[in-house]
Coordinates of C-alpha atoms and ligand atoms in Angstrom, one line a residue:
M208 CA -20.5 0.1 5.5
T209 CA -19.6 -3.5 6.4
I210 CA -16.6 -5.4 5.2
L211 CA -15.7 -9.0 5.3
G212 CA -11.9 -9.3 5.9
I213 CA -9.8 -12.3 5.0
E214 CA -6.2 -12.9 6.2
T215 CA -4.1 -15.9 5.3
S216 CA -0.6 -14.7 4.9
C217 CA 1.1 -17.2 7.2
D218 CA -0.2 -19.7 9.7
E219 CA -3.4 -18.0 10.8
T220 CA -6.6 -18.4 8.8
S221 CA -8.8 -15.5 9.8
A222 CA -12.1 -13.9 8.7
A223 CA -13.7 -10.8 10.3
I224 CA -16.8 -8.6 10.0
V225 CA -15.9 -5.0 10.6
S226 CA -18.2 -1.9 10.0
K227 CA -17.7 1.8 10.0
K228 CA -20.1 4.7 9.4
S229 CA -18.7 7.6 7.2
T230 CA -18.9 9.8 10.3
D231 CA -16.9 7.4 12.5
T232 CA -13.2 7.9 13.1
F233 CA -12.7 4.3 14.2
A234 CA -14.0 1.0 12.8
T235 CA -15.9 -1.6 14.9
V236 CA -15.3 -5.3 14.9
H237 CA -18.3 -7.5 15.0
T238 CA -16.4 -10.7 14.9
N239 CA -12.8 -11.8 14.3
I240 CA -12.5 -15.5 13.8
I241 CA -8.9 -17.0 13.8
A242 CA -7.9 -20.6 13.3
T243 CA -4.2 -21.3 13.6
S244 CA -1.8 -24.1 12.6
L245 CA 0.7 -22.9 15.2
A246 CA 0.7 -26.1 17.2
L247 CA 1.9 -28.0 14.2
H248 CA 4.9 -25.6 13.9
A249 CA 5.7 -25.2 17.6
K250 CA 7.5 -28.5 17.7
T251 CA 9.6 -27.9 14.6
G252 CA 10.6 -24.4 15.8
G253 CA 9.4 -22.6 12.7
I254 CA 6.7 -22.4 10.0
I255 CA 6.8 -25.1 7.4
P256 CA 5.2 -23.3 4.4
E257 CA 3.7 -26.4 2.8
T258 CA 2.0 -27.5 6.1
A259 CA 0.7 -23.9 6.7
A260 CA -0.8 -23.8 3.2
R261 CA -2.5 -27.2 3.6
E262 CA -4.0 -26.1 6.9
Q263 CA -5.2 -22.8 5.3
I264 CA -7.2 -24.8 2.7
K265 CA -8.8 -26.9 5.5
Y266 CA -9.8 -23.8 7.6
I267 CA -10.7 -21.1 5.1
L268 CA -14.4 -21.9 4.3
P269 CA -15.4 -22.9 7.9
V270 CA -13.7 -19.7 9.2
I271 CA -15.5 -17.5 6.7
Q272 CA -18.8 -19.3 7.4
E273 CA -18.4 -18.8 11.2
A274 CA -17.5 -15.1 10.7
L275 CA -20.7 -14.5 8.7
Q276 CA -22.8 -16.4 11.1
K277 CA -21.4 -14.8 14.3
G278 CA -20.9 -11.3 12.9
L279 CA -24.1 -11.0 10.7
D280 CA -26.2 -13.9 11.7
F281 CA -25.9 -15.0 8.1
K282 CA -25.9 -18.6 6.9
I283 CA -24.3 -19.5 3.5
K284 CA -27.0 -21.0 1.3
K285 CA -27.5 -21.2 -2.5
N286 CA -28.6 -17.9 -4.0
N287 CA -28.2 -16.2 -0.6
I288 CA -25.9 -13.2 -0.6
P289 CA -24.5 -11.8 2.7
P290 CA -25.2 -8.1 3.7
I291 CA -21.7 -6.9 3.2
D292 CA -20.4 -4.0 1.0
A293 CA -17.0 -5.4 0.1
I294 CA -14.5 -8.2 0.6
A295 CA -11.0 -7.2 1.8
V296 CA -8.1 -9.7 1.5
T297 CA -4.4 -9.8 2.3
Y298 CA -2.5 -10.1 -1.0
G299 CA 1.0 -9.9 0.4
P300 CA 3.6 -10.0 1.8
G301 CA 3.6 -13.6 3.2
L302 CA 4.0 -17.2 2.2
I303 CA 2.8 -17.7 -1.4
G304 CA 0.9 -21.0 -0.7
S305 CA -0.9 -19.4 2.3
L306 CA -1.6 -16.1 0.5
L307 CA -3.1 -17.9 -2.5
V308 CA -5.7 -19.6 -0.4
G309 CA -7.1 -16.3 0.9
V310 CA -6.8 -14.4 -2.4
E311 CA -8.4 -17.1 -4.6
T312 CA -11.2 -17.6 -2.1
A313 CA -11.9 -13.8 -1.9
K314 CA -11.8 -13.6 -5.7
T315 CA -14.3 -16.4 -6.0
L316 CA -16.7 -14.9 -3.4
S317 CA -16.4 -11.5 -5.0
Y318 CA -17.5 -13.0 -8.4
V319 CA -20.2 -15.2 -7.0
W320 CA -21.7 -12.6 -4.7
N321 CA -20.9 -9.6 -7.0
K322 CA -19.2 -7.7 -4.3
P323 CA -16.2 -5.3 -4.7
L324 CA -12.8 -6.7 -3.8
I325 CA -10.3 -4.6 -1.9
P326 CA -6.7 -6.0 -1.8
V327 CA -4.8 -5.1 1.4
N328 CA -1.1 -5.0 2.1
H329 CA -0.6 -7.1 5.3
L330 CA 1.9 -4.5 6.7
I331 CA -0.6 -1.7 6.3
G332 CA -3.2 -4.0 7.9
H333 CA -1.0 -4.2 11.0
I334 CA -0.8 -0.4 11.2
Y335 CA -4.6 -0.1 10.9
A336 CA -5.3 -2.3 13.9
N337 CA -4.8 1.1 15.5
W338 CA -8.0 2.3 13.9
L339 CA -10.2 -0.3 15.6
Q340 CA -12.6 0.6 18.3
S341 CA -10.7 -1.3 20.9
T342 CA -7.5 0.6 20.4
D343 CA -5.6 1.3 23.6
V344 CA -4.3 4.8 24.0
I345 CA -1.3 3.9 26.1
L346 CA -0.1 7.4 26.7
S347 CA -1.6 10.8 26.7
L348 CA -0.2 14.2 26.7
T349 CA 2.4 15.3 29.3
E350 CA 0.2 18.2 30.5
N351 CA -1.2 15.7 32.9
P352 CA 1.3 12.9 33.3
D353 CA -0.8 11.1 35.8
S354 CA -3.7 10.7 33.4
R355 CA -3.0 7.9 30.9
F356 CA -6.3 8.1 29.2
H357 CA -7.8 11.3 27.8
E358 CA -11.3 10.3 26.8
N359 CA -11.6 13.1 24.3
D360 CA -8.4 12.2 22.6
Q361 CA -9.2 8.6 22.3
R362 CA -11.2 9.1 19.2
D363 CA -8.5 10.8 17.3
I364 CA -5.1 9.7 15.9
P365 CA -3.4 13.0 14.8
F366 CA -1.2 13.1 11.7
P367 CA 1.6 13.0 10.9
A368 CA 1.8 9.7 12.6
L369 CA 4.8 7.4 12.8
A370 CA 4.1 3.7 12.8
L371 CA 6.5 1.1 14.1
I372 CA 5.7 -2.3 12.6
V373 CA 7.4 -5.0 14.6
S374 CA 6.4 -8.5 13.5
G375 CA 8.0 -11.8 12.7
G376 CA 9.0 -10.7 9.2
H377 CA 9.3 -6.9 9.5
T378 CA 10.7 -4.0 11.5
D379 CA 9.7 -0.9 9.7
L380 CA 9.3 2.8 10.6
V381 CA 6.5 4.3 8.4
L382 CA 5.6 7.9 8.3
I383 CA 1.8 8.5 7.6
K384 CA 1.0 12.0 6.6
Q385 CA -2.6 11.1 6.0
H386 CA -4.6 8.0 5.1
G387 CA -3.1 6.7 1.8
N388 CA 0.1 8.7 2.1
L389 CA 2.7 6.4 3.7
K390 CA 6.5 6.6 3.4
V391 CA 9.0 4.1 4.8
I392 CA 11.8 5.9 6.6
G393 CA 13.6 2.9 8.1
G394 CA 13.7 -0.8 8.2
T395 CA 15.7 -3.8 9.3
R396 CA 18.9 -4.6 7.4
D397 CA 18.7 -8.3 8.4
D398 CA 16.5 -10.1 11.0
A399 CA 13.2 -8.6 12.1
A400 CA 12.6 -8.0 15.8
G401 CA 10.1 -10.9 16.1
E402 CA 12.5 -13.1 14.1
A403 CA 15.2 -12.2 16.6
F404 CA 12.9 -13.2 19.5
D405 CA 12.0 -16.5 17.7
K406 CA 15.6 -17.5 16.7
I407 CA 17.0 -16.7 20.2
G408 CA 14.1 -18.5 21.7
R409 CA 14.9 -21.6 19.7
L410 CA 18.5 -21.3 21.0
L411 CA 17.1 -21.3 24.5
G412 CA 14.9 -24.3 23.9
L413 CA 11.6 -22.2 23.9
P414 CA 8.7 -23.1 21.6
Y415 CA 7.9 -21.2 18.4
P416 CA 6.9 -18.3 18.3
A417 CA 9.2 -17.5 21.2
G418 CA 8.3 -13.8 21.7
P419 CA 5.6 -14.4 24.4
F420 CA 7.8 -17.0 26.1
I421 CA 10.8 -14.7 26.3
E422 CA 8.5 -12.0 27.7
Q423 CA 7.4 -14.4 30.5
K424 CA 10.9 -15.6 31.3
A425 CA 12.2 -12.0 31.2
K426 CA 9.9 -11.1 34.1
K427 CA 11.9 -13.3 36.4
G428 CA 15.3 -12.4 34.8
D429 CA 18.1 -10.3 36.2
P430 CA 18.6 -7.2 34.0
K431 CA 22.3 -6.8 35.0
R432 CA 23.6 -10.3 34.3
F433 CA 23.7 -10.2 30.5
I434 CA 24.1 -6.9 28.7
F435 CA 23.8 -7.7 25.0
P436 CA 24.7 -5.4 22.1
R437 CA 22.2 -2.8 20.9
P438 CA 22.9 -2.8 17.2
L439 CA 22.7 0.5 15.3
I440 CA 21.3 2.3 18.4
G441 CA 23.4 5.4 17.7
S442 CA 23.4 5.4 13.9
T443 CA 22.2 8.5 12.1
D444 CA 19.6 6.7 10.0
F445 CA 16.4 5.0 11.1
D446 CA 17.4 1.4 10.2
F447 CA 17.6 -1.6 12.5
S448 CA 19.7 -4.8 12.6
F449 CA 19.2 -7.7 14.9
S450 CA 21.3 -10.5 13.5
G451 CA 24.4 -9.4 15.5
L452 CA 22.4 -9.7 18.7
K453 CA 21.4 -13.2 17.8
S454 CA 25.1 -14.1 17.2
A455 CA 26.1 -12.5 20.6
V456 CA 23.5 -14.6 22.4
F457 CA 24.7 -17.7 20.5
R458 CA 28.3 -17.1 21.7
E459 CA 27.2 -16.5 25.2
V460 CA 25.1 -19.7 25.3
Q461 CA 28.1 -21.6 23.9
N462 CA 30.3 -20.2 26.6
L463 CA 27.9 -21.1 29.4
Q464 CA 27.5 -24.6 28.1
R465 CA 31.2 -25.1 27.8
H466 CA 31.7 -24.1 31.4
S467 CA 28.7 -25.9 32.8
G468 CA 29.6 -29.3 31.3
L469 CA 25.8 -30.0 31.1
S470 CA 24.2 -31.6 28.2
R471 CA 20.7 -30.5 27.5
I472 CA 18.6 -27.3 27.5
D473 CA 15.5 -27.7 29.5
S474 CA 13.3 -24.7 29.1
G475 CA 10.5 -26.2 31.3
V476 CA 8.0 -25.6 28.5
A477 CA 6.0 -28.5 27.0
N478 CA 6.5 -29.1 23.2
A479 CA 9.7 -27.0 23.2
P480 CA 12.3 -28.1 20.6
Q481 CA 15.1 -29.6 22.8
N482 CA 18.6 -28.4 22.3
D483 CA 21.3 -30.9 23.2
R484 CA 23.0 -28.8 25.9
V485 CA 21.6 -27.6 29.2
L486 CA 20.9 -24.1 30.5
D487 CA 19.3 -23.8 33.9
E488 CA 16.0 -22.0 34.3
K489 CA 17.6 -18.9 36.0
T490 CA 20.0 -18.5 33.1
I491 CA 17.2 -18.8 30.6
C492 CA 15.3 -16.1 32.4
D493 CA 18.4 -13.9 32.7
I494 CA 19.2 -14.2 29.0
S495 CA 15.6 -13.6 28.1
R496 CA 15.7 -10.3 30.1
G497 CA 19.0 -9.3 28.5
V498 CA 17.6 -10.0 25.0
Q499 CA 14.3 -8.2 25.6
D500 CA 16.0 -5.2 27.1
A501 CA 18.4 -4.9 24.1
I502 CA 15.6 -5.2 21.5
I503 CA 13.4 -2.8 23.2
A504 CA 16.2 -0.2 23.8
V505 CA 16.9 -0.1 20.1
L506 CA 13.2 0.0 19.0
V507 CA 12.3 2.8 21.4
K508 CA 15.4 4.9 20.8
K509 CA 15.1 4.8 17.0
T510 CA 11.4 5.4 17.0
M511 CA 11.6 8.4 19.3
K512 CA 14.4 9.8 17.3
A513 CA 12.4 9.5 14.1
A514 CA 9.3 10.9 15.8
K515 CA 11.3 14.0 16.7
A516 CA 12.9 14.3 13.2
Y517 CA 9.6 14.1 11.4
N518 CA 7.5 16.1 14.1
A519 CA 5.2 13.1 14.5
K520 CA 2.1 14.0 16.5
S521 CA 1.5 10.3 17.3
I522 CA 3.3 7.0 17.4
L523 CA 1.5 3.8 16.5
L524 CA 2.8 0.5 17.6
S525 CA 1.8 -2.5 15.5
G526 CA 2.6 -6.2 14.7
G527 CA 3.1 -9.2 17.0
V528 CA 5.9 -7.7 19.0
A529 CA 3.7 -4.7 19.9
A530 CA 1.9 -7.1 22.2
N531 CA 5.0 -7.0 24.5
Q532 CA 4.0 -5.2 27.7
M533 CA 7.6 -4.1 28.5
L534 CA 7.9 -2.5 25.0
R535 CA 4.6 -0.6 25.7
D536 CA 5.8 0.5 29.1
T537 CA 9.2 1.6 27.9
F538 CA 7.6 3.8 25.2
E539 CA 5.3 5.3 27.8
Q540 CA 8.1 5.9 30.3
T541 CA 10.4 7.4 27.7
T542 CA 7.7 9.7 26.4
N543 CA 6.9 10.8 29.9
D544 CA 10.6 11.3 30.9
Q545 CA 11.2 13.4 27.8
R546 CA 8.0 15.3 28.4
L547 CA 6.9 14.9 24.8
T548 CA 3.5 15.7 23.5
T549 CA 3.5 12.9 21.0
K550 CA 0.6 10.5 21.6
L551 CA 1.2 6.8 21.8
F552 CA -1.2 4.2 20.5
A553 CA -1.2 0.5 20.3
P554 CA -3.9 -2.0 19.3
A555 CA -5.4 -4.3 21.9
K556 CA -2.9 -7.1 22.4
N557 CA -5.1 -9.7 20.6
L558 CA -5.2 -7.4 17.5
C559 CA -1.4 -7.0 17.3
T560 CA -0.8 -10.5 15.9
D561 CA -2.2 -11.6 12.5
N562 CA -6.0 -11.2 12.2
A563 CA -8.6 -10.3 9.6
A564 CA -10.2 -7.4 11.5
M565 CA -7.1 -5.3 10.8
I566 CA -7.3 -6.2 7.1
A567 CA -10.9 -5.1 6.9
T568 CA -10.1 -1.9 8.8
A569 CA -7.3 -1.0 6.5
A570 CA -9.7 -1.3 3.5
F571 CA -12.0 1.4 4.9
Y572 CA -9.2 3.9 4.9
N573 CA -7.5 2.7 1.7
P574 CA -10.4 1.6 -0.5
K575 CA -8.6 0.8 -3.7
K576 CA -10.8 -1.7 -5.5
S577 CA -9.5 -4.5 -7.7
D578 CA -11.0 -6.8 -10.2
W579 CA -11.3 -10.5 -9.3
K580 CA -10.0 -11.3 -12.8
T581 CA -6.7 -9.5 -12.3
L582 CA -5.8 -9.7 -8.6
T583 CA -2.8 -11.9 -7.8
A584 CA -1.0 -12.7 -4.5
N585 CA 2.4 -11.0 -4.1
P586 CA 4.6 -12.7 -1.5
E587 CA 7.3 -10.0 -1.8
L588 CA 4.9 -7.0 -1.6
Y589 CA 6.3 -4.0 0.4
F590 CA 5.2 -0.4 0.5
E591 CA 4.3 1.3 -2.8
E592 CA 5.9 4.7 -3.2
Ligands
LIG616 O1 2.5 -9.9 13.4 P1 2.7 -11.3 13.7 O2 1.6 -12.1 14.3 O3 3.1 -12.1 12.4 C1 3.9 -11.6 11.3 O4 3.3 -10.9 10.5 O5 5.1 -11.9 11.3 O6 4.0 -11.4 14.6 C2 4.5 -12.6 15.1 C3 5.8 -12.2 15.8 C4 6.6 -13.5 16.3 O7 7.9 -13.3 15.9 C5 6.4 -13.5 17.8 O8 7.5 -14.1 18.5 C6 6.2 -12.0 18.1 O9 5.5 -11.5 17.0 N1 5.5 -11.8 19.4 C7 6.1 -11.3 20.5 C8 5.1 -11.2 21.5 N2 3.9 -11.8 20.9 C9 4.2 -12.1 19.7 N3 7.3 -10.8 20.7 C10 7.6 -10.3 21.9 N4 6.7 -10.3 22.9 C11 5.4 -10.7 22.7 N5 4.6 -10.7 23.7
LIG617 ZN1 1.7 -10.1 10.5

């Protein structure tokens, strides 16, 4: 079976061709085309929804055309129908203007080509990036702590699985008992982890999205100079909160600026939004390290606690923040230290951020079809009970 996936929830316009035989455990990506309007948003330090939607309209048809051409060697012509079995599209959550472009395009193609339409929740899409062929098994069982990759295990994600979704808009812990049986067991009460990276990055004069820049700066940072709060790390529930961390960093930056008497942040990165006060490069690196350590400490502690409470056999990292190497390493280290048998999975880094391959993949395992006449975009979509 072959699915054309379409993803337009935010500033990425993506179309992918993904296939899976009924006997396969994992899906295979043939092509995953992504156009992004990120450069337009980098200077302003955040997404401008109207701009993102306009760019989506510009890119959507060329991106779909390229995916069909590269993935199936198919050219769109009159009366020519591509050899696909269904069209999967993100219908929420996301920016309404952006979502509408993908949803309305998918509905039109479903009608014209007479192909089934499968609506996909963007968050479930992130989780299912773990069911793509290129999935990294980042940790194996503790019977052999030296071996990170067990070839036999690589084709199997055991249930119950616990998914940590860490993206720009979400920080959720989701228990998956089996395909189609998902239950949210915790989420953020305010800012998402990616949002915390982005807002703090803006404070430091780093470009949007700041997560990857903070990761780079943190590599050179001193882990002892700034110890920031780890909100809710000891709470009995599985919720997260990151806005207090952002406020703590803000106060620290204000203090440093008052004492330095300097007048402009210079992050040393082209296109970065310039703040009107300076922090030196070393301080930016040290703060980045402190921030990254605080976010990772909370994510790992809470996830491991939930994994134990629900006897999860595997932990699946997903969403843009899962591309962070230190986050992956800390999960691996902690699982090893605690000699847990829980298996750890994360998608290849380029499949952690928004893409259509993950949307097509989710459709294979959750194939609820919809009618093109009734499907509507839902910007507030969360997990159905
Ligand atoms: O999943 P995603 O592409 O979009 C949403 O659905 O939100 O996630 C984007 C988020 C941004 O907040 C970005 O700063 C963060 O993922 N991110 C990272 C890294 N790469 C992307 N955060 C930390 N470290 C990274 N390497
Ligand atoms: Zn996303």
